[in-house]
Every structure is written in structure tokens, then in C-alpha cells.
mmCIF file with all atom_site columns, C-alpha atoms in Angstrom:
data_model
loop_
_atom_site.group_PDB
_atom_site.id
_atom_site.type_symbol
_atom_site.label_atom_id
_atom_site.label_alt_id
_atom_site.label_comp_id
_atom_site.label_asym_id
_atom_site.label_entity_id
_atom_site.label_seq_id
_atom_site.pdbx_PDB_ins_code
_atom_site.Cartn_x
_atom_site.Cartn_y
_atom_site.Cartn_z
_atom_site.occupancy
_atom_site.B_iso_or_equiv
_atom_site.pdbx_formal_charge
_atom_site.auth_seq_id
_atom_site.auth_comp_id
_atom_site.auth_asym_id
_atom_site.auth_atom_id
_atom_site.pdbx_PDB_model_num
ATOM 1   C CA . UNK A 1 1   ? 174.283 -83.640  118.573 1.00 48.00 ? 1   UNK A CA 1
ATOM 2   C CA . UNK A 1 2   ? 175.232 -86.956  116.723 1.00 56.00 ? 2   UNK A CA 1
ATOM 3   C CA . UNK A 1 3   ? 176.517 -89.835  119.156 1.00 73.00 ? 3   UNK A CA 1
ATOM 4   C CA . UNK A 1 4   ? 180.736 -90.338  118.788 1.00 80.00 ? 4   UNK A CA 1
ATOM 5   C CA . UNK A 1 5   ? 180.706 -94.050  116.771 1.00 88.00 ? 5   UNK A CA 1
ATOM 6   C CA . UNK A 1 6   ? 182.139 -96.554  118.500 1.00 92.00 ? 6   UNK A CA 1
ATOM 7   C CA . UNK A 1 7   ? 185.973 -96.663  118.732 1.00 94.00 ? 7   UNK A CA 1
ATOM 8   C CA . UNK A 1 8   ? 185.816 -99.985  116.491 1.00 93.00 ? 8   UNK A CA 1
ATOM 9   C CA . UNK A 1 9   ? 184.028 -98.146  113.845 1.00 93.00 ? 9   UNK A CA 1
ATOM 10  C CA . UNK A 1 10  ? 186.602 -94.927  114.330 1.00 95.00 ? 10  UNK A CA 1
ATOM 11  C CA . UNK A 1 11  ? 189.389 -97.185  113.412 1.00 95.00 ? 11  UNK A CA 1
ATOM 12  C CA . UNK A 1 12  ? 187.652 -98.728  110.605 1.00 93.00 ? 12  UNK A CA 1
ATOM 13  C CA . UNK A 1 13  ? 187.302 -95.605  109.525 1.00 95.00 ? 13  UNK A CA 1
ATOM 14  C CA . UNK A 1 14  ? 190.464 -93.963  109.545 1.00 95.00 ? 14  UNK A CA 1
ATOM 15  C CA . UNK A 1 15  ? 191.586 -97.274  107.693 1.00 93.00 ? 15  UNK A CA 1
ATOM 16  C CA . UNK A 1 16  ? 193.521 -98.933  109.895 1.00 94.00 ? 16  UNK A CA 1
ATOM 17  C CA . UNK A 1 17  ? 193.207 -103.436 110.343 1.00 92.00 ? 17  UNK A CA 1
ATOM 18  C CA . UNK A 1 18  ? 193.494 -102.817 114.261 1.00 93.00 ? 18  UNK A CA 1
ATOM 19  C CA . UNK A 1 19  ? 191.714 -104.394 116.713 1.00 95.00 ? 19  UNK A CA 1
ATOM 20  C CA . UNK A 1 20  ? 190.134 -102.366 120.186 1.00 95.00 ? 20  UNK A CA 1
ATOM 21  C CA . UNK A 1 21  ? 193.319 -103.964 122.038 1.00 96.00 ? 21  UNK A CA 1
ATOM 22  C CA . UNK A 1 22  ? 195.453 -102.808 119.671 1.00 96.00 ? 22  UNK A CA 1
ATOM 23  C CA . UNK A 1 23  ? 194.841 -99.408  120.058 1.00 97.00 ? 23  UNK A CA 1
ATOM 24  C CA . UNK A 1 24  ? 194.727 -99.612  123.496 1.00 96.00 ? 24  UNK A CA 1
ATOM 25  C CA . UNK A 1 25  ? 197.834 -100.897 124.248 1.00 97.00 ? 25  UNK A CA 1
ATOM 26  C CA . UNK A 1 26  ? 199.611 -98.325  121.363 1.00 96.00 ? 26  UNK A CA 1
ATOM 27  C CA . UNK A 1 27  ? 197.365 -95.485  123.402 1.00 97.00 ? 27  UNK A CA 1
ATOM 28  C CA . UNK A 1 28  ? 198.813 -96.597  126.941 1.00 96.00 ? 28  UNK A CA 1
ATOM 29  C CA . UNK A 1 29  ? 202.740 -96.831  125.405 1.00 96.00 ? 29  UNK A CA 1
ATOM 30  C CA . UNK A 1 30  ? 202.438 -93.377  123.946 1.00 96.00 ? 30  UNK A CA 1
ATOM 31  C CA . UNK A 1 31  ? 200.963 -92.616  127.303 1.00 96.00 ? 31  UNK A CA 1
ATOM 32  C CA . UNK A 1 32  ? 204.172 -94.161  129.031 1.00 96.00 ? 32  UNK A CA 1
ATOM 33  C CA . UNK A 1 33  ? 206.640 -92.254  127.212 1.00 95.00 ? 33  UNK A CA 1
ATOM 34  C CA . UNK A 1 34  ? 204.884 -88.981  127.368 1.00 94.00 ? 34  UNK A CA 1
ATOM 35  C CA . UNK A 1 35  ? 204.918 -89.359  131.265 1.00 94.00 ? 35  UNK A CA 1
ATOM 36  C CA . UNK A 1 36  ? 208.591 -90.804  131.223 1.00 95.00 ? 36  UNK A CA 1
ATOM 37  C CA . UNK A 1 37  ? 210.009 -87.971  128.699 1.00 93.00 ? 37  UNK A CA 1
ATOM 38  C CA . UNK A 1 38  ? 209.416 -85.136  131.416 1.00 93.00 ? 38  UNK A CA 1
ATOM 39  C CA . UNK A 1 39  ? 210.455 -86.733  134.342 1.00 93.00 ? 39  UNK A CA 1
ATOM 40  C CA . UNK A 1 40  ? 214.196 -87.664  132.103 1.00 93.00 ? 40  UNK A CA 1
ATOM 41  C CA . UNK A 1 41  ? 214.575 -83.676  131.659 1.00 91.00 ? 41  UNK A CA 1
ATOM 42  C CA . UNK A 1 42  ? 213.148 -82.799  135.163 1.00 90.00 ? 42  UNK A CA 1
ATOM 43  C CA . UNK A 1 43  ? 210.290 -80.974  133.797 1.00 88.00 ? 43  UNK A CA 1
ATOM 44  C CA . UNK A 1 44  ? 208.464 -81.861  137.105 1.00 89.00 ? 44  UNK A CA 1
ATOM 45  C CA . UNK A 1 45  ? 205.704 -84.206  137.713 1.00 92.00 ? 45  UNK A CA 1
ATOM 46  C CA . UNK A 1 46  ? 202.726 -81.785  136.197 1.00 94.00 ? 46  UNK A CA 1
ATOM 47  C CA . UNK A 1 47  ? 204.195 -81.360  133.083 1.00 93.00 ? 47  UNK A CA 1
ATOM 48  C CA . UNK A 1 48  ? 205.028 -85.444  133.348 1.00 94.00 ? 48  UNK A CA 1
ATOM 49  C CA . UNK A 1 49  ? 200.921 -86.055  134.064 1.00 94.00 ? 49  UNK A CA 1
ATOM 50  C CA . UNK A 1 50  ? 199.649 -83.443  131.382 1.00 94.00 ? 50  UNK A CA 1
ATOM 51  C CA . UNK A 1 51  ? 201.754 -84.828  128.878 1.00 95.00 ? 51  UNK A CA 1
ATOM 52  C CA . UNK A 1 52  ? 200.633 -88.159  129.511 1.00 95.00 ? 52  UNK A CA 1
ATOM 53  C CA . UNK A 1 53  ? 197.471 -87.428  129.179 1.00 95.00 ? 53  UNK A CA 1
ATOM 54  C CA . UNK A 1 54  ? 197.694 -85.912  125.898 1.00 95.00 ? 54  UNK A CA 1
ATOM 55  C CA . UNK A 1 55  ? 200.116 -88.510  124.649 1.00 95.00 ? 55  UNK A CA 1
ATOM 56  C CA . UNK A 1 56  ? 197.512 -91.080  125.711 1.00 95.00 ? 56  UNK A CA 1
ATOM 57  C CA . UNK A 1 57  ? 194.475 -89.806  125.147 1.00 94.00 ? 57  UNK A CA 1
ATOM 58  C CA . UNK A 1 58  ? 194.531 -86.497  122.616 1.00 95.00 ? 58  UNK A CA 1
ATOM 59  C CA . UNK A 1 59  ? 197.124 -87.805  120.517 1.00 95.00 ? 59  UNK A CA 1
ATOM 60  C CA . UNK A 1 60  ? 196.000 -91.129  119.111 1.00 96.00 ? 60  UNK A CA 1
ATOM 61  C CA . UNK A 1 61  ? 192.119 -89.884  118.467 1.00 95.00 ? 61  UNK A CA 1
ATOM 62  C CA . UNK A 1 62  ? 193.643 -86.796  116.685 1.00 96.00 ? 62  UNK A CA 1
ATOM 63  C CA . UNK A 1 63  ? 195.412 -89.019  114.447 1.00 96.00 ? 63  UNK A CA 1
ATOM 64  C CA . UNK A 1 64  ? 192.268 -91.700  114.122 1.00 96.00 ? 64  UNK A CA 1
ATOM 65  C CA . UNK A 1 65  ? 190.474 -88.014  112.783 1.00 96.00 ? 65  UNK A CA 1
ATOM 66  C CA . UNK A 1 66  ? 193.592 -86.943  110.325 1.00 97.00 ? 66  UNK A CA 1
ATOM 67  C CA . UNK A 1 67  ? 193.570 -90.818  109.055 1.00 97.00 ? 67  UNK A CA 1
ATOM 68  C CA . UNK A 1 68  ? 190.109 -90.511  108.497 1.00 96.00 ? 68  UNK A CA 1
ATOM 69  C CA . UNK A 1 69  ? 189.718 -87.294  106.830 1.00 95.00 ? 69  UNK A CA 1
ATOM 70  C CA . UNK A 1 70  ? 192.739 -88.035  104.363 1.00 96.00 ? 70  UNK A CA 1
ATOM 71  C CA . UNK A 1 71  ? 190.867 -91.513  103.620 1.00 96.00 ? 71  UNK A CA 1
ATOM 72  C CA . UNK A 1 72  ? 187.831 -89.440  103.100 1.00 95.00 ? 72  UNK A CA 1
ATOM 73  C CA . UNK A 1 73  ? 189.564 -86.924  100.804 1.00 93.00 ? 73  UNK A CA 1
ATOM 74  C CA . UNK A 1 74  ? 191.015 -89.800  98.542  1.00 95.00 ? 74  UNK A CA 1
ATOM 75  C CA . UNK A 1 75  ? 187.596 -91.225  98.018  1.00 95.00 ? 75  UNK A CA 1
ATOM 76  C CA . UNK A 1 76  ? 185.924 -88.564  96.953  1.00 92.00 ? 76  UNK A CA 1
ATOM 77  C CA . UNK A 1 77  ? 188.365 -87.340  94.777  1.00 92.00 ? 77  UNK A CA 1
ATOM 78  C CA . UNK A 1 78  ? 188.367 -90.965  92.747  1.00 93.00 ? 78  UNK A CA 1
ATOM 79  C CA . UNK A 1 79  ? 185.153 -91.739  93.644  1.00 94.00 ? 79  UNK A CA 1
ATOM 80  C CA . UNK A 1 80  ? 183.685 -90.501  90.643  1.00 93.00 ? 80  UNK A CA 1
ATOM 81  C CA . UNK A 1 81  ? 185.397 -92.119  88.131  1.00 94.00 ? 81  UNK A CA 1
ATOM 82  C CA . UNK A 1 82  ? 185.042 -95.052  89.509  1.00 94.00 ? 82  UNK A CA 1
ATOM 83  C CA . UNK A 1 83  ? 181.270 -95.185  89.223  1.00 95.00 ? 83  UNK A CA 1
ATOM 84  C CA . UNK A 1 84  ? 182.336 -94.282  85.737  1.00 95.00 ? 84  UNK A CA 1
ATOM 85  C CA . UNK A 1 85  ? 183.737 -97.089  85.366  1.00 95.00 ? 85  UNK A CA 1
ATOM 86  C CA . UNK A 1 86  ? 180.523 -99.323  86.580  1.00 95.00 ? 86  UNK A CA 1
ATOM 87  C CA . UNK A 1 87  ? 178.484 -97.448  83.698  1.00 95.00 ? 87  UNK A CA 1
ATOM 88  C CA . UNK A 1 88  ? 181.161 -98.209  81.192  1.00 95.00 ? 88  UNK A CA 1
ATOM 89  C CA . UNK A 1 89  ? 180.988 -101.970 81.969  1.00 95.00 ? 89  UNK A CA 1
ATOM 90  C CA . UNK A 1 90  ? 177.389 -102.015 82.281  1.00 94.00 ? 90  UNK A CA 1
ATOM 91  C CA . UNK A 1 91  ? 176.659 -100.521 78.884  1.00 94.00 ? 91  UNK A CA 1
ATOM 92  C CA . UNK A 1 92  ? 179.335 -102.848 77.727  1.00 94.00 ? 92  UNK A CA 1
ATOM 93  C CA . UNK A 1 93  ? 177.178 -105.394 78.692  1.00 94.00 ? 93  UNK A CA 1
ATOM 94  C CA . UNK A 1 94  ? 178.951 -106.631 82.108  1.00 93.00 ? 94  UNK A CA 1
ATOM 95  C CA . UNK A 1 95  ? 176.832 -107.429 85.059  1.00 93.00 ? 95  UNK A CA 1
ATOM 96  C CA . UNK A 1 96  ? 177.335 -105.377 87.781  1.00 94.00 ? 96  UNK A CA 1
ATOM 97  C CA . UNK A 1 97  ? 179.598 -107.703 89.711  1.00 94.00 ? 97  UNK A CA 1
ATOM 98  C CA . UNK A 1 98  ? 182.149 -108.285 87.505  1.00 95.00 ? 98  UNK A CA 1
ATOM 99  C CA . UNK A 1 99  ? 181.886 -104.273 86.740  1.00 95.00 ? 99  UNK A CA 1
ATOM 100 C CA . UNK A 1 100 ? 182.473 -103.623 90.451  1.00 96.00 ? 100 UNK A CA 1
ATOM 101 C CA . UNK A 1 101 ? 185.220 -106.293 90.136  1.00 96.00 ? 101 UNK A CA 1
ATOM 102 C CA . UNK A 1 102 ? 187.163 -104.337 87.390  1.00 95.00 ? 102 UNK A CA 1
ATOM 103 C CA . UNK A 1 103 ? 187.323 -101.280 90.343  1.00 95.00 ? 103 UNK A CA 1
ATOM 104 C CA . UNK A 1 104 ? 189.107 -103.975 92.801  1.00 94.00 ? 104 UNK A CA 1
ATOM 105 C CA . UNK A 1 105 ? 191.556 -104.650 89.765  1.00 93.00 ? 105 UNK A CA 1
ATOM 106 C CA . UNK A 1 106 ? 192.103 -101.016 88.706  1.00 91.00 ? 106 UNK A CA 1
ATOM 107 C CA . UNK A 1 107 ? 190.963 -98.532  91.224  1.00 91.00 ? 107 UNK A CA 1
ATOM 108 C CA . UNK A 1 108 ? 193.231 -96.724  93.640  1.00 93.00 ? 108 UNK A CA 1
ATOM 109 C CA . UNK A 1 109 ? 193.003 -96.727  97.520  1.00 93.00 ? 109 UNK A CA 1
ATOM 110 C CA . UNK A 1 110 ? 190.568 -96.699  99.548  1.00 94.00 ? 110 UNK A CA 1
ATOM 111 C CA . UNK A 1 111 ? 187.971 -97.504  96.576  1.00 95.00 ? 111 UNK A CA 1
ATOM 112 C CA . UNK A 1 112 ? 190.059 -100.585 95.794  1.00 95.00 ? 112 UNK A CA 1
ATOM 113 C CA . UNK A 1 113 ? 189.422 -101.526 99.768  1.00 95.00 ? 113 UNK A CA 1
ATOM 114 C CA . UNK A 1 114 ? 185.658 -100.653 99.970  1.00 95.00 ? 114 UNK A CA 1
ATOM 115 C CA . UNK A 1 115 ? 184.645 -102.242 96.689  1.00 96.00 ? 115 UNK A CA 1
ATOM 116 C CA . UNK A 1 116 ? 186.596 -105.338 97.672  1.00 96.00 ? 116 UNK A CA 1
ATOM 117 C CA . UNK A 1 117 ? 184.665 -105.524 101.190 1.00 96.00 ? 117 UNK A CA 1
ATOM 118 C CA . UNK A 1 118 ? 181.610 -104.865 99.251  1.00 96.00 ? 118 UNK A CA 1
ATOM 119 C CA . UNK A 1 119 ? 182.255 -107.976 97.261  1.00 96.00 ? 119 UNK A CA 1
ATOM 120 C CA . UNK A 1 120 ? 183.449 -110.172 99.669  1.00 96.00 ? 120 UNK A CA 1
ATOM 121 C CA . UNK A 1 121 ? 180.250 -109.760 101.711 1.00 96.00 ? 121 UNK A CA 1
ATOM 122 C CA . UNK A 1 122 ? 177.710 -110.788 98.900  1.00 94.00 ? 122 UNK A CA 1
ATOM 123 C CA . UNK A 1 123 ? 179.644 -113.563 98.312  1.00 94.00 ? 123 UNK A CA 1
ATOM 124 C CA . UNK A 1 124 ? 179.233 -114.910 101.685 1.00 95.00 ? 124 UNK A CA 1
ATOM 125 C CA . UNK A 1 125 ? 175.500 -114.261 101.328 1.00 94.00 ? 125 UNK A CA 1
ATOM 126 C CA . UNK A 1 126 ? 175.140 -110.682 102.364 1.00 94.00 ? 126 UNK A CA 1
ATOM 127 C CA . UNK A 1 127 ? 172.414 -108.842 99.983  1.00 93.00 ? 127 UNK A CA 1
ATOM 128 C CA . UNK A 1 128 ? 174.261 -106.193 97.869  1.00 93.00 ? 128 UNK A CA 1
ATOM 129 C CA . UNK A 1 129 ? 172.305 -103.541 98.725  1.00 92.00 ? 129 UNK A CA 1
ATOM 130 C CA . UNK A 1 130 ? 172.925 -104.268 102.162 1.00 93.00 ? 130 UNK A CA 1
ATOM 131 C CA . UNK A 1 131 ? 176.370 -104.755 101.896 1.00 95.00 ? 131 UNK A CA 1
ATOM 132 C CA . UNK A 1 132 ? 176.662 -101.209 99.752  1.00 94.00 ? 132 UNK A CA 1
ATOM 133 C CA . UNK A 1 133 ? 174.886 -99.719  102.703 1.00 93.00 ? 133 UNK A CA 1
ATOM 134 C CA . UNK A 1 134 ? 177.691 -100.941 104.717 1.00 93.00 ? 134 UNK A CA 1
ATOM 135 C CA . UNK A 1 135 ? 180.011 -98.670  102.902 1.00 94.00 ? 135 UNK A CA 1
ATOM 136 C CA . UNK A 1 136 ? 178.845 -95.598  104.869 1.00 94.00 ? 136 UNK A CA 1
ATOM 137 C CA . UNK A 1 137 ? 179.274 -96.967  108.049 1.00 92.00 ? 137 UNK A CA 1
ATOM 138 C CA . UNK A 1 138 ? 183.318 -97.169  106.993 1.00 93.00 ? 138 UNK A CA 1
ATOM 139 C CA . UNK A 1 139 ? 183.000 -94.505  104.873 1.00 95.00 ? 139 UNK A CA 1
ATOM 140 C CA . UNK A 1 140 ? 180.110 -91.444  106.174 1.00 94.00 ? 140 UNK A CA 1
ATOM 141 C CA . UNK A 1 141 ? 180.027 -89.363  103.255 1.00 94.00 ? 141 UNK A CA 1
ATOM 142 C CA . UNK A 1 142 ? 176.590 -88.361  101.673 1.00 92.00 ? 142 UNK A CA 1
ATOM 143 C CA . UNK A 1 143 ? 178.350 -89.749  98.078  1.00 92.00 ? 143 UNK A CA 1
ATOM 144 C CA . UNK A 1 144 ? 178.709 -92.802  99.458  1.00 94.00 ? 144 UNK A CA 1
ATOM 145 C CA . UNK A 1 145 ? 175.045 -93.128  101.021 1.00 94.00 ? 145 UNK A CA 1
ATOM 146 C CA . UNK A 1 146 ? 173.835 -92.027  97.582  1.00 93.00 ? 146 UNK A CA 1
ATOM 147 C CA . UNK A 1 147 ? 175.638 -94.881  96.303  1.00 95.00 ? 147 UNK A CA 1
ATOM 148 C CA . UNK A 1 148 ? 174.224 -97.425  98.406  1.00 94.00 ? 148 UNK A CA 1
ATOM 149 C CA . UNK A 1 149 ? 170.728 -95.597  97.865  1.00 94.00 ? 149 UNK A CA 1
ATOM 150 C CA . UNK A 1 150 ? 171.176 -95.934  94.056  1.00 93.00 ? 150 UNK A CA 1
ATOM 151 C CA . UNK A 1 151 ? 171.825 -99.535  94.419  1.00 93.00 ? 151 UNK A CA 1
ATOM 152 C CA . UNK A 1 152 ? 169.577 -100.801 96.833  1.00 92.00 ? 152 UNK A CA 1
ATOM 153 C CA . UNK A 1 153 ? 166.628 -99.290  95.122  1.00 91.00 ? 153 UNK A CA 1
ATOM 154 C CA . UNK A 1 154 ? 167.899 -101.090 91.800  1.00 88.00 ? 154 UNK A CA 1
ATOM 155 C CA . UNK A 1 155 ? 168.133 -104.175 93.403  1.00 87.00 ? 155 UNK A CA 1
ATOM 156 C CA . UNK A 1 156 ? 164.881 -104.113 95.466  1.00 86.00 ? 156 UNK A CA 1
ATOM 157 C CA . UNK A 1 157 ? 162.416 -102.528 92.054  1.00 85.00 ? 157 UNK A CA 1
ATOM 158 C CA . UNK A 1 158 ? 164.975 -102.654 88.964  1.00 79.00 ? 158 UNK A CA 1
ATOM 159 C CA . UNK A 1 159 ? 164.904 -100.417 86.493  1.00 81.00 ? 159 UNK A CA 1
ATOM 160 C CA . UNK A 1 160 ? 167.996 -98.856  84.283  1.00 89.00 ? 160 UNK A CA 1
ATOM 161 C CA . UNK A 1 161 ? 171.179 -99.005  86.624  1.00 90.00 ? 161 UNK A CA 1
ATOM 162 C CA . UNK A 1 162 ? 173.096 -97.281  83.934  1.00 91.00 ? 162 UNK A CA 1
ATOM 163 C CA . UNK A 1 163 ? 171.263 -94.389  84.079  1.00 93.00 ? 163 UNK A CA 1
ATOM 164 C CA . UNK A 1 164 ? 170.960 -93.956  87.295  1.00 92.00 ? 164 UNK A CA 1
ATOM 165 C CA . UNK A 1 165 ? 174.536 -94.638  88.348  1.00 93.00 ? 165 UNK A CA 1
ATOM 166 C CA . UNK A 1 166 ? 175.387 -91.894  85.328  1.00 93.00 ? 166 UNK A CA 1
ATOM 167 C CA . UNK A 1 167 ? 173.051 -89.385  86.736  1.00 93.00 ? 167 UNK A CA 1
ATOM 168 C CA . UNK A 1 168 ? 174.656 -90.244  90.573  1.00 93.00 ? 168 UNK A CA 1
ATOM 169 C CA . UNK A 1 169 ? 178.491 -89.397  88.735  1.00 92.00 ? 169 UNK A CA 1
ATOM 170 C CA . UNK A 1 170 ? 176.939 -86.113  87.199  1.00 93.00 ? 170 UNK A CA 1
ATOM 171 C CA . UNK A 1 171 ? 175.977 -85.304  90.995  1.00 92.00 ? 171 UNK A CA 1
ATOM 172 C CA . UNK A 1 172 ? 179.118 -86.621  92.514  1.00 91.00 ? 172 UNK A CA 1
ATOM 173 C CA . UNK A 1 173 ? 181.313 -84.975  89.934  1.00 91.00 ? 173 UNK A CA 1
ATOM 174 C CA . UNK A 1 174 ? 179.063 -81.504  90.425  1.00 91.00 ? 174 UNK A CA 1
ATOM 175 C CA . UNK A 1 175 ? 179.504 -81.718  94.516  1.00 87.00 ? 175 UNK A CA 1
ATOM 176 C CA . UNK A 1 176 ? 183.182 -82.225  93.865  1.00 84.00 ? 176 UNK A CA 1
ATOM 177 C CA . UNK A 1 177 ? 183.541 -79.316  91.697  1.00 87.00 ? 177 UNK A CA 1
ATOM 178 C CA . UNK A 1 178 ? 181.380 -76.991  94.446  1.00 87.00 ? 178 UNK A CA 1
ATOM 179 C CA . UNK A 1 179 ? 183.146 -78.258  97.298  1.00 81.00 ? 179 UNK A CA 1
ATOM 180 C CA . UNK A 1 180 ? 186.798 -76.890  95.379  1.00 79.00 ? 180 UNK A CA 1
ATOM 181 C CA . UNK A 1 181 ? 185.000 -73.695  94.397  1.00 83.00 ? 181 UNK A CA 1
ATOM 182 C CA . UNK A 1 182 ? 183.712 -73.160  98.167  1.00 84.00 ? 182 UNK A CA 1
ATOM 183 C CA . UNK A 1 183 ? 187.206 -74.164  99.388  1.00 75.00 ? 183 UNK A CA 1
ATOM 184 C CA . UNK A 1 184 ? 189.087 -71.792  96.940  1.00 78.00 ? 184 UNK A CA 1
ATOM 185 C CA . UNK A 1 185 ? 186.568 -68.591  98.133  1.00 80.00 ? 185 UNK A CA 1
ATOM 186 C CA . UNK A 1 186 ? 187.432 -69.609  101.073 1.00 73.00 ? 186 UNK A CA 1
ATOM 187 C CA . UNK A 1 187 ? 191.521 -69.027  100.732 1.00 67.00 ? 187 UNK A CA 1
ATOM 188 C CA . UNK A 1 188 ? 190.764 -66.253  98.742  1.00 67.00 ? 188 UNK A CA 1
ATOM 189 C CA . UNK A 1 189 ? 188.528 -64.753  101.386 1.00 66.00 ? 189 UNK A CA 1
ATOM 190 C CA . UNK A 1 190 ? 191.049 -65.252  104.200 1.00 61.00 ? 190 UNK A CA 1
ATOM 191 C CA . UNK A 1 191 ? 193.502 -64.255  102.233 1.00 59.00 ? 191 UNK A CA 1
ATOM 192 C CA . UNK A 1 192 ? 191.993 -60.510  101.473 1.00 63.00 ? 192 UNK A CA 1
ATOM 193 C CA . UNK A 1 193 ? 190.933 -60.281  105.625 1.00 59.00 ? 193 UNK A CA 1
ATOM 194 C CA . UNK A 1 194 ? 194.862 -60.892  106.008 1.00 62.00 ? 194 UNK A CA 1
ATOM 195 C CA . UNK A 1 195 ? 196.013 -58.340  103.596 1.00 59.00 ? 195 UNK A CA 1
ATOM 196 C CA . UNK A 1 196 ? 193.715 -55.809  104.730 1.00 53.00 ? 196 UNK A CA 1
ATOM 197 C CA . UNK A 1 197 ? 195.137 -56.488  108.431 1.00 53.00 ? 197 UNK A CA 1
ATOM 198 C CA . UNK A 1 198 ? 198.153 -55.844  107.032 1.00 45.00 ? 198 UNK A CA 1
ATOM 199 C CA . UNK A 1 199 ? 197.682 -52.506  105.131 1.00 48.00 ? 199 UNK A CA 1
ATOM 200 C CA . UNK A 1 200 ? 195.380 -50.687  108.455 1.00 50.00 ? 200 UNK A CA 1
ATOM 201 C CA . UNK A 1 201 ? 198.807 -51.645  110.481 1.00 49.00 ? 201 UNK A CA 1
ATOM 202 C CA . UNK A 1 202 ? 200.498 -50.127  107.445 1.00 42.00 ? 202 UNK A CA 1
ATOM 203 C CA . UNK A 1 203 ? 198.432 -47.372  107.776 1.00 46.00 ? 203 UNK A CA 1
ATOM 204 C CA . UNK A 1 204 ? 198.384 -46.993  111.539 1.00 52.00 ? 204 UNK A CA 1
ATOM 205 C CA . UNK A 1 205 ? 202.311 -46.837  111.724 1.00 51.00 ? 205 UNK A CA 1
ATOM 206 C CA . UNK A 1 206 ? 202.379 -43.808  108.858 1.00 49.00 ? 206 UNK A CA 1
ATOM 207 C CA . UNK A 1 207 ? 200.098 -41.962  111.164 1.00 54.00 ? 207 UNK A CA 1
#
């Protein structure tokens, strides 16, 4: 089973600038009125403790995962074109920098974010590939550790980065479309199961 990340990384992750402390002391005020909302109504002191441990506990790391996942789902659905746009500038005859740049200028969020970080680290030294790699740490999606992979490798033995980064859209653009096609079978199948409930109760009731 993979390790839980760190709660630093968790928060970096669902997108929010807060520190551990932060989130500690927002955890332990939502903990305070849980426990303080049943004892006002006189739902006894069980109902006070359970509460407050949900409140404190269950209720910020559930909305650290629904952060995250919506952050998630807006990447990968621009994700794509914004690689695009890298190929674009590169056949154009931009270097990749100032490609990666035009994202910061034009991209929506979180790309906009990411790209930005990206950027900011190599200019404070930070290899790029490295600091690509970085994007799946804040980001764990296997699009964006094939972007990092496509990068690094071009930046370590060179080659045709155009290419390659149009041959990573094709891929992301393919995944995309798969992962909608999986999703709609999926309504579709649970959908049918429901019905079918439906029509044996039907059934059973005409008996």
C-alpha cells in the first residue's frame, strides 16, 4: 500500500498557500464548534465528542481530497492543449522557456500555477528537468510524470522536443478521451442495473 504524503504535500496538493499551522489551527476551530454546537441544543456529550471528532479530523482531510481531485480534474482537462501550445512555439522557433512562459500568460488554473512554479525554480538555479519532475509531487498524475519524463530526457540527451512533446499530446489527448468513454459506460452501466431493479419490483408487485 502507498505511504499517505505528508500533510505539507496534501495541501500543496489540493492547492491551497497554507502552512502546517494553518491547517491546524482551522482543524482544531472546526473541532471547537462541532463539540460546542451539540452541547447548545443538548444533544448530550457523545454526540458533542463524535462530532468533534469528525469536525476536526474527517472534515478538513475530506475537503484537502475534494480540493485535490477538482485541481486534478482541471489539469487534465487543459493539460493537453497546453503542451499544444509548447509545440506551437517551438516550431515557431521559440525556445522552450519563453514557450512555457506564453502558458503562464494564457493558460487557465492550475496549469497557469504549475508552469509558473516550474519557471520560477530554474531561474533560481534548479535544473528544468528537475524542476518538471517537481510537478508530480504537486500534481501525481501519470500525464504529468510523462511530462517531466519527456523533458528530462530532452534535456539530459537532446533530440527533437517537438516531436516528442506532440507525440506526449496525442497520448494525453487519447487517455483523456478513454478515461470519458470508461466514465460514460460506467453511468450507462449503473444506470441499466437501476432500471432493471426497478422493473423485477415492477414485476414482483404484479405477481
Amino acid at each position: 500500500k502507498a505511504r499517505s504524503p505528508p500533510l505539507s504535500v496534501r495541501i500543496a496538493q489540493a492547492g491551497l498557500d497554507w502552512s502546517k499551522q494553518r491547517f491546524m489551527i482551522v482543524s482544531a476551530v472546526l473541532g471547537l464548534v462541532g463539540l460546542a454546537i451539540p452541547l447548545l441544543i443538548g444533544a448530550g456529550i457523545l454526540a458533542a465528542l463524535g462530532l468533534c471528532f469528525a469536525a476536526a479530523f474527517g472534515l478538513p482531510l475530506w475537503i484537502l481530497k475534494f480540493l485535490k481531485q477538482k485541481r486534478e480534474t482541471k489539469f487534465l482537462d487543459n493539460f493537453p492543449d497546453s503542451v499544444d501550445v509548447i509545440v506551437r512555439g517551438i516550431k515557431a522557433g521559440l525556445p522552450l522557456l519563453d514557450s512555457m512562459r506564453v502558458i503562464v500568460a494564457d493558460s487557465p488554473e492550475p496549469i497557469r500555477s504549475e508552469i509558473r512554479t516550474i519557471l520560477e525554480a530554474q531561474a533560481i538555479g534548479i535544473p528544468l528537468g528537475e524542476a518538471c519532475g517537481k510537478l508530480y509531487e504537486r500534481i501525481p498524475l501519470a500525464e504529468a510524470n510523462f511530462f517531466a519524463i519527456v523533458i528530462s530526457i530532452q534535456q539530459k540527451a537532446g533530440g527533437n522536443l517537438s516531436e516528442a512533446l506532440g507525440n506526449l499530446s496525442r497520448v494525453l489527448r487519447e487517455r483523456k478521451r478513454m478515461k470519458a468513454k470508461i466514465k460514460a459506460m460506467s453511468y450507462g452501466l449503473a444506470y441499466g442495473l437501476s432500471s432493471y431493479g426497478y422493473d423485477i419490483r415492477v414485476a414482483d408487485e404484479f405477481k
